[in-house]
CSV table of C-alpha atoms (C1' of nucleotides) in Angstrom, one decimal:
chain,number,residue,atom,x,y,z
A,1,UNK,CA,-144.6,-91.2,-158.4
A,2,UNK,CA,-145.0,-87.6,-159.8
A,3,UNK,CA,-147.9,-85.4,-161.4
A,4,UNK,CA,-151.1,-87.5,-162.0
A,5,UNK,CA,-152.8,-84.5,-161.7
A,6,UNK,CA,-152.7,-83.7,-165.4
A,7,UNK,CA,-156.3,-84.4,-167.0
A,8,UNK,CA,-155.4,-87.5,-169.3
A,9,UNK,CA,-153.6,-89.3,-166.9
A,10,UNK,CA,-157.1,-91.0,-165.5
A,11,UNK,CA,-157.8,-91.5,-169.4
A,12,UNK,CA,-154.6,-93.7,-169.8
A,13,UNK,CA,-154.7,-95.1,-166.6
A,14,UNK,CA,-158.4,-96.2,-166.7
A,15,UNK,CA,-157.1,-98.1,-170.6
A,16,UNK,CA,-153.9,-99.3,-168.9
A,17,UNK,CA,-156.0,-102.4,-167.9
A,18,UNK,CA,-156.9,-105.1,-170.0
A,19,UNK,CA,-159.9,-105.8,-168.6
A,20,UNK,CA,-161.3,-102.8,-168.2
A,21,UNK,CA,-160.2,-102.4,-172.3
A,22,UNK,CA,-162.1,-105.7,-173.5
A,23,UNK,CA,-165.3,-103.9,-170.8
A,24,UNK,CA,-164.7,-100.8,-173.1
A,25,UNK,CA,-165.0,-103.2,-176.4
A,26,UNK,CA,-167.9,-104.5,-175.3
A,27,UNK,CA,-169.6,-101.4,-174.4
A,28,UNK,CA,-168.6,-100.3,-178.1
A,29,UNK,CA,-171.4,-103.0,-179.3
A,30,UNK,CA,-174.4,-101.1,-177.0
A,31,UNK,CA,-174.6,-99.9,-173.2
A,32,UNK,CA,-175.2,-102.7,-170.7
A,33,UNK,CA,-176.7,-103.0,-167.3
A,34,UNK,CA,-173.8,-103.8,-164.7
A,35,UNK,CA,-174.4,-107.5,-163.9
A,36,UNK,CA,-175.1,-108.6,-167.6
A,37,UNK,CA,-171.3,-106.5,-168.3
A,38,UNK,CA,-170.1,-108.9,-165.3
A,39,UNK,CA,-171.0,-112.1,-167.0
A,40,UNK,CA,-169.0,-111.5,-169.7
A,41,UNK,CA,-166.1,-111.5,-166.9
A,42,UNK,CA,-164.3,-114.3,-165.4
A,43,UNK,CA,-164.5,-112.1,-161.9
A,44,UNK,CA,-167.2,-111.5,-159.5
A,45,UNK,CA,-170.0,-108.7,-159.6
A,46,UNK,CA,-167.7,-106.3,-157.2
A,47,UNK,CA,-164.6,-106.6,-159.5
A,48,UNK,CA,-166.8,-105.7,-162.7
A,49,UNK,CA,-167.8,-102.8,-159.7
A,50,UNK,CA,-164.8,-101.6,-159.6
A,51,UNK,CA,-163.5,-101.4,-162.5
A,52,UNK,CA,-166.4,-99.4,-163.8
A,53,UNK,CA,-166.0,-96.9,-161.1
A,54,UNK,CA,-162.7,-96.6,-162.2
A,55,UNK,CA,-163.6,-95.8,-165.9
A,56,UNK,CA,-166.3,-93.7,-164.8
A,57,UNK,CA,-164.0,-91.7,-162.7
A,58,UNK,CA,-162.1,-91.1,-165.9
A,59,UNK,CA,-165.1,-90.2,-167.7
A,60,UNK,CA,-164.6,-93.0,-170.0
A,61,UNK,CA,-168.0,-94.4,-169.4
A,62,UNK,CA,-170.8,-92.5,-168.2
A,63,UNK,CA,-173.8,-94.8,-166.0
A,64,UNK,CA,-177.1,-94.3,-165.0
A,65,UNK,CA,-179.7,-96.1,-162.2
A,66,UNK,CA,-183.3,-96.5,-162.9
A,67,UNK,CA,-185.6,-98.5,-160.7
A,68,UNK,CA,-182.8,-101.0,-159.2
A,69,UNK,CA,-180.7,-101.4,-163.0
A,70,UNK,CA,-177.5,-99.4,-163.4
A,71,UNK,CA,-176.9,-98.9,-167.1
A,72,UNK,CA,-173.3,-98.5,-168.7
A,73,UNK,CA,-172.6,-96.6,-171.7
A,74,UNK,CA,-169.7,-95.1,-173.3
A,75,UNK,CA,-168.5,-91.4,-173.2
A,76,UNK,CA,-167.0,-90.8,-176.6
A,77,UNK,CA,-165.6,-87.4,-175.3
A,78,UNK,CA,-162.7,-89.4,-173.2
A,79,UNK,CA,-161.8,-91.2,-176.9
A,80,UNK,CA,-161.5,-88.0,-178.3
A,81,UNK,CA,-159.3,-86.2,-175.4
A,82,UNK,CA,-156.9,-89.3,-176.0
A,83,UNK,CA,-156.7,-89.2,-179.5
A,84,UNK,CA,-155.7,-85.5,-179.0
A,85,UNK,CA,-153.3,-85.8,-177.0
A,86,UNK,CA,-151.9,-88.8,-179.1
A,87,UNK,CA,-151.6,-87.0,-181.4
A,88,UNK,CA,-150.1,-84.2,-180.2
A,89,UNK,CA,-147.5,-86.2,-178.6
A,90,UNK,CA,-146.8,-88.2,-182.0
A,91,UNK,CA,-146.9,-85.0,-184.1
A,92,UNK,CA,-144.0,-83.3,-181.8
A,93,UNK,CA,-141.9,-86.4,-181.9
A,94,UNK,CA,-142.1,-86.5,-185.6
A,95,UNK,CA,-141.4,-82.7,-186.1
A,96,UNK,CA,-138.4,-83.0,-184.7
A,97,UNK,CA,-137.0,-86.8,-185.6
A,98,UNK,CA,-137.4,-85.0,-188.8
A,99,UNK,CA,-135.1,-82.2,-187.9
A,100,UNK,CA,-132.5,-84.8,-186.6
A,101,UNK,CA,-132.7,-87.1,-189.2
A,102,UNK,CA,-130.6,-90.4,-188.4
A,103,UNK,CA,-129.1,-89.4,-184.7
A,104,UNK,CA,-127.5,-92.2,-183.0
A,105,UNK,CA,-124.3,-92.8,-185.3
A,106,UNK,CA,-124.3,-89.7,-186.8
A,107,UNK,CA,-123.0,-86.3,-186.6
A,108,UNK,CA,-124.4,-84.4,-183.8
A,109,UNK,CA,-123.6,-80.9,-185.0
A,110,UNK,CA,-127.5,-80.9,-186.5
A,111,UNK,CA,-128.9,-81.3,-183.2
A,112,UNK,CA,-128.7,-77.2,-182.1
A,113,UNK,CA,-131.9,-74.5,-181.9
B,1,UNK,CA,-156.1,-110.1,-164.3
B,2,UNK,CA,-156.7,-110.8,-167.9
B,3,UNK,CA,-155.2,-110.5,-171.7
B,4,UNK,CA,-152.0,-108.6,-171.1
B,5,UNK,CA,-150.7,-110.1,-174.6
B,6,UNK,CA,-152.1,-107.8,-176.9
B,7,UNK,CA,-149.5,-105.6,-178.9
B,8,UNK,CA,-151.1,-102.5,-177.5
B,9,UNK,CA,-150.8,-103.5,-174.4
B,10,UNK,CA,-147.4,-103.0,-173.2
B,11,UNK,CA,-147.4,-99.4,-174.7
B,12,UNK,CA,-150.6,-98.3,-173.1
B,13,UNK,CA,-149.0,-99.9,-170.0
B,14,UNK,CA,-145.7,-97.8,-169.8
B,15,UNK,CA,-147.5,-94.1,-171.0
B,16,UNK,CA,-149.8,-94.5,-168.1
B,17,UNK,CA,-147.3,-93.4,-165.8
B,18,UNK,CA,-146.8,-89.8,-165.2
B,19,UNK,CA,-143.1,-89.9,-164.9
B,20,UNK,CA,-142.6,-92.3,-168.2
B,21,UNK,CA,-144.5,-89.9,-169.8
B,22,UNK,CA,-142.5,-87.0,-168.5
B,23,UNK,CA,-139.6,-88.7,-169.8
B,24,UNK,CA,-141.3,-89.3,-173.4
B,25,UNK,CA,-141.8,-85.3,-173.2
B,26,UNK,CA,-138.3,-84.8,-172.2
B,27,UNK,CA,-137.1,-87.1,-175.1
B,28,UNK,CA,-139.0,-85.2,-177.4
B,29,UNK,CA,-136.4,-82.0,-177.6
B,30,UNK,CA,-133.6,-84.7,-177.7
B,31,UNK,CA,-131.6,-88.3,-177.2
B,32,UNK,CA,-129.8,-87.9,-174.0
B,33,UNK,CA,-127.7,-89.9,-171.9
B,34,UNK,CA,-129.4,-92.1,-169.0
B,35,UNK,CA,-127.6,-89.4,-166.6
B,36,UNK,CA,-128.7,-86.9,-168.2
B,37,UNK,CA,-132.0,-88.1,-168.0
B,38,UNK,CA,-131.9,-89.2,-164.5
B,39,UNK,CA,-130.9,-85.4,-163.9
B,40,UNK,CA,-134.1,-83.8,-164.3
B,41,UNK,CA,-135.9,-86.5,-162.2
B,42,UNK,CA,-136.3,-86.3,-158.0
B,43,UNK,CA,-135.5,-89.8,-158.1
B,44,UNK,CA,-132.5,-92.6,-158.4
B,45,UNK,CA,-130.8,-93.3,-161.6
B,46,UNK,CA,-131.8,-96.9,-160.9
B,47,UNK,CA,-135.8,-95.5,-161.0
B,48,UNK,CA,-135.2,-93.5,-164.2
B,49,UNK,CA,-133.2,-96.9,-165.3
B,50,UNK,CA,-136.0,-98.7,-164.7
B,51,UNK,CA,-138.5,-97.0,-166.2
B,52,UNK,CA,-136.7,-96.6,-169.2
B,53,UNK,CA,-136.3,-100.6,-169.3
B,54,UNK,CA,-140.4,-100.5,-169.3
B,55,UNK,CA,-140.3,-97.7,-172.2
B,56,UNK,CA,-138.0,-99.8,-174.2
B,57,UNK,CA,-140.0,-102.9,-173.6
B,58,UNK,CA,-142.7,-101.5,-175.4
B,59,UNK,CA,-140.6,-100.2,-177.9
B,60,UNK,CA,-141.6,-96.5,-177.1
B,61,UNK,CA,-137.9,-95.5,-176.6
B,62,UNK,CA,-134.6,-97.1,-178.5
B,63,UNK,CA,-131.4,-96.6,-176.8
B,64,UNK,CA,-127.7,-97.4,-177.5
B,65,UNK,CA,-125.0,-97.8,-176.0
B,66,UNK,CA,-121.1,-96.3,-176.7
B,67,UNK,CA,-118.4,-96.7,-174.9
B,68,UNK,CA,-120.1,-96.1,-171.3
B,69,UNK,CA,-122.6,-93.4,-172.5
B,70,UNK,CA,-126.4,-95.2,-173.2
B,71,UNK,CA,-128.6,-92.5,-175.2
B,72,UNK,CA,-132.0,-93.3,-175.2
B,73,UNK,CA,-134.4,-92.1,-177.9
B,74,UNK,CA,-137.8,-92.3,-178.9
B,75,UNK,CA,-139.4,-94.4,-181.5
B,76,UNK,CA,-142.1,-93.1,-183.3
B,77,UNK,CA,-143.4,-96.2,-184.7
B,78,UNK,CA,-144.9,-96.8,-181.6
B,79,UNK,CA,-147.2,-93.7,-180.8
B,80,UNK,CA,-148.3,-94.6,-184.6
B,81,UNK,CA,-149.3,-98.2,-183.2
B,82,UNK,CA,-150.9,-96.4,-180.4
B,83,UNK,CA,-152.3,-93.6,-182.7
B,84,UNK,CA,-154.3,-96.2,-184.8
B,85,UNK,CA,-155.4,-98.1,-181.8
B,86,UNK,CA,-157.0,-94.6,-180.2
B,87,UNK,CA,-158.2,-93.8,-183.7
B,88,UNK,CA,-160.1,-97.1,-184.4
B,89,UNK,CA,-161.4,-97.4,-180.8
B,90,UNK,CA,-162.9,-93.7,-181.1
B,91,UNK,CA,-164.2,-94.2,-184.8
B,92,UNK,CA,-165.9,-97.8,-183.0
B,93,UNK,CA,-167.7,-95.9,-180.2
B,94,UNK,CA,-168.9,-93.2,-182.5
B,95,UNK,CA,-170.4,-95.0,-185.5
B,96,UNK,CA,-172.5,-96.7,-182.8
B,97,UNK,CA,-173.5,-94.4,-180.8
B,98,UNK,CA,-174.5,-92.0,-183.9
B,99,UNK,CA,-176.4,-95.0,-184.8
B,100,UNK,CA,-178.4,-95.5,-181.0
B,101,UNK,CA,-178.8,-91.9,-180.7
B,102,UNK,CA,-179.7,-90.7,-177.0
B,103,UNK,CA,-180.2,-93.8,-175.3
B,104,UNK,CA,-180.2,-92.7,-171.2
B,105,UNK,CA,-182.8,-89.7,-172.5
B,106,UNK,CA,-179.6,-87.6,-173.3
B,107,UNK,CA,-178.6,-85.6,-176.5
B,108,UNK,CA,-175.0,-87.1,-177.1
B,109,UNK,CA,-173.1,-83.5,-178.3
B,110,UNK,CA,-171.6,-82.8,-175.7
B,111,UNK,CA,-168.1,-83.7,-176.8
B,112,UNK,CA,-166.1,-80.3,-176.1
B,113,UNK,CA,-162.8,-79.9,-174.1
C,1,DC,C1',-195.9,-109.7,-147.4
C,2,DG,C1',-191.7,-112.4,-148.4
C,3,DC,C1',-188.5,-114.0,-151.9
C,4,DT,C1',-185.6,-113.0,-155.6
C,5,DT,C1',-182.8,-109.9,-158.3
C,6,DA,C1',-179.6,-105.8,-159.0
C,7,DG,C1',-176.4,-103.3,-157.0
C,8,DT,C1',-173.4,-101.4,-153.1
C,9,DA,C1',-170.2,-101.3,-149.0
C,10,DA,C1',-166.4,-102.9,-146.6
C,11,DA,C1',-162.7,-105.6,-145.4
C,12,DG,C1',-158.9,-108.7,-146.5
C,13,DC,C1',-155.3,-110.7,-149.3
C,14,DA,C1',-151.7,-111.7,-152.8
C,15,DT,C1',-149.2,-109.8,-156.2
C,16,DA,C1',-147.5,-105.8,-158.9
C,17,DT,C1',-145.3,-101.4,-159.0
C,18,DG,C1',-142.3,-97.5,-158.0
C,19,DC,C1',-138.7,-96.5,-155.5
C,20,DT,C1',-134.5,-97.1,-152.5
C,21,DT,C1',-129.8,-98.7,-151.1
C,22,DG,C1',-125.5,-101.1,-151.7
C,23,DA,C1',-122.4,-103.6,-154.4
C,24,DC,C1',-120.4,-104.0,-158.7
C,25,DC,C1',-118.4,-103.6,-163.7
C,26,DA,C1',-116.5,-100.9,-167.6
C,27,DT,C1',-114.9,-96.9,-169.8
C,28,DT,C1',-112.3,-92.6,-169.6
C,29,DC,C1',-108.8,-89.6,-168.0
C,30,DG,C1',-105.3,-87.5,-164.8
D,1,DC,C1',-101.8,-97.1,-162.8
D,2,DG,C1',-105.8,-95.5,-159.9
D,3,DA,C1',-109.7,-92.4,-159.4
D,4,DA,C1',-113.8,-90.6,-161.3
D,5,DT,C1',-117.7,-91.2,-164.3
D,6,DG,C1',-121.7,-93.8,-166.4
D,7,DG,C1',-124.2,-97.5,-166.1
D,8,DT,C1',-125.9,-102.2,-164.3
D,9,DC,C1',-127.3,-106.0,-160.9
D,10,DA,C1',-129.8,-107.4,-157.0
D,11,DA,C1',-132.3,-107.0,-152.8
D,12,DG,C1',-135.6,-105.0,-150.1
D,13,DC,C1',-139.6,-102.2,-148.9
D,14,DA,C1',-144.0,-99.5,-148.8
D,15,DT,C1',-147.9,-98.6,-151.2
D,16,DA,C1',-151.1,-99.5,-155.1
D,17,DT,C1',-153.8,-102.7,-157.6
D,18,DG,C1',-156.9,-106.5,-158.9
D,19,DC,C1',-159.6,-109.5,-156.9
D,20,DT,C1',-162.2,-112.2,-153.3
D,21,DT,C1',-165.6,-113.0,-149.6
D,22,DT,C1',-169.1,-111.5,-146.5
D,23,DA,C1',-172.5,-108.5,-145.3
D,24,DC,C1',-176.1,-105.4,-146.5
D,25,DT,C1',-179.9,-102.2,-149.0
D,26,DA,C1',-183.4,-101.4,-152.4
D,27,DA,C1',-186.4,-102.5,-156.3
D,28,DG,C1',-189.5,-105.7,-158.5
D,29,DC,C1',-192.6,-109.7,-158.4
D,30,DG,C1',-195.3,-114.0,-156.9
DNA sequence: CGCTTAGTAAAGCATATGCTTGACCATTCG
DNA sequence: CGAATGGTCAAGCATATGCTTTACTAAGCG
C-alpha cells in the first residue's frame, strides 16, 4: 500500500462500499436519525455505526446529536471534490488518447513530446 | 456485505486504491509494458500484475499482448461510466438539499475546496 | 424514580486484500 | 541450441475490512 494521504482517497474509499453507497442513496431522499438509517440495513445498529463514521470521516456525510438523536445528512461538498477530480482524470486521459489516436496495432512514431 | 453487482461497482472498487490509481496516472502519459509498469512501483511485478488484473476487470485499463510484451492502456469509456455516475449522484443530493434548505440550523454554502 | 429508547464503546471473528516468494512457460537473441 | 527477458501461475502470509455480540451511558417518558 502507498499514498492514501492524498485528499480524495477517503472520498473513493468511503463510495468503494456498497453499502455505505445504497446509505448515501438513501440519505439523497432526506437526513435520517441513525437507527431509522439502520433499519433499512440487513446489519446491526453498530455496523450502520460504522459505516457512518467512515463516511463522516470522508466528509461525505455530516451528523449532528440533539437530546439523545443523532441526525445524518449529506455533505454535497465531497460530491463535488469527486466529480472534480473525475473529471480531471477523464479529461487528461482523453486529451491525450486523442493525440495517440488508435495505439495498440499501430505505428508508434506518434507517440513522442 | 451487500450489492457488489452494480456496473459501477467494480470501477469505484479498483480506483479506491492509491497505487491503482497511481498506475491510472502513469497510464495517462502512455501504454507501457507490464515491466515497465512494474518499474516505477516499490513492489513485485506479480503486485503491479495483480492490480492490473483488478483495473482490467473493471474495464478501466485494456491491455494486449505481442509476442511476450503485454501493453496495458486505459479505457476511457469507463471514467465516462464513472463520470455520469458522480454526476447524477451530485445533481441527486443537490436538487434536494436546495429544496430542504438548512435543515441542522446550518446555511448549506459552504461548498468550496 | 425506573423503564425504555437512541446511541456508543470494545472486543472478537471470518473473510478479503495487498503483497511476497518460488516455480514455471514463452518469446527473443547471442 | 541455451541463456536472458517478459510474463504467468499458485501458495502463503500479515493486515484490513465488514460484521457480530456483549456491555454500557445518556436522554426521554410513564
Amino acid at each position: 500500500m502507498l499514498d492514501h494521504s492524498t485528499p480524495i482517497d477517503p472520498i473513493l474509499h468511503a463510495i468503494a462500499d456498497p453499502t455505505r453507497r445504497a446509505m448515501i442513496e438513501r440519505l439523497t431522499k432526506q437526513p435520517v436519525s441513525v437507527s431509522e438509517l439502520a433499519g433499512g440495513f440487513p446489519m446491526s445498529l453498530q455496523a450502520v455505526m460504522q459505516h457512518l463514521s467512515i463516511l463522516e470521516g470522508a466528509a461525505v456525510v455530516r451528523s449532528e446529536k440533539i437530546g439523545r438523536v443523532r441526525t445524518v445528512s449529506l455533505n454535497p461538498a465531497a460530491l463535488r471534490q469527486l466529480e472534480s477530480w473525475v473529471t480531471a482524470q477523464r479529461t487528461a486521459w482523453e486529451r491525450r488518447l486523442d493525440r495517440l489516436g488508435d495505439i495498440l496495432g499501430e505505428t508508434p512514431e506518434d507517440a513522442k513530446e
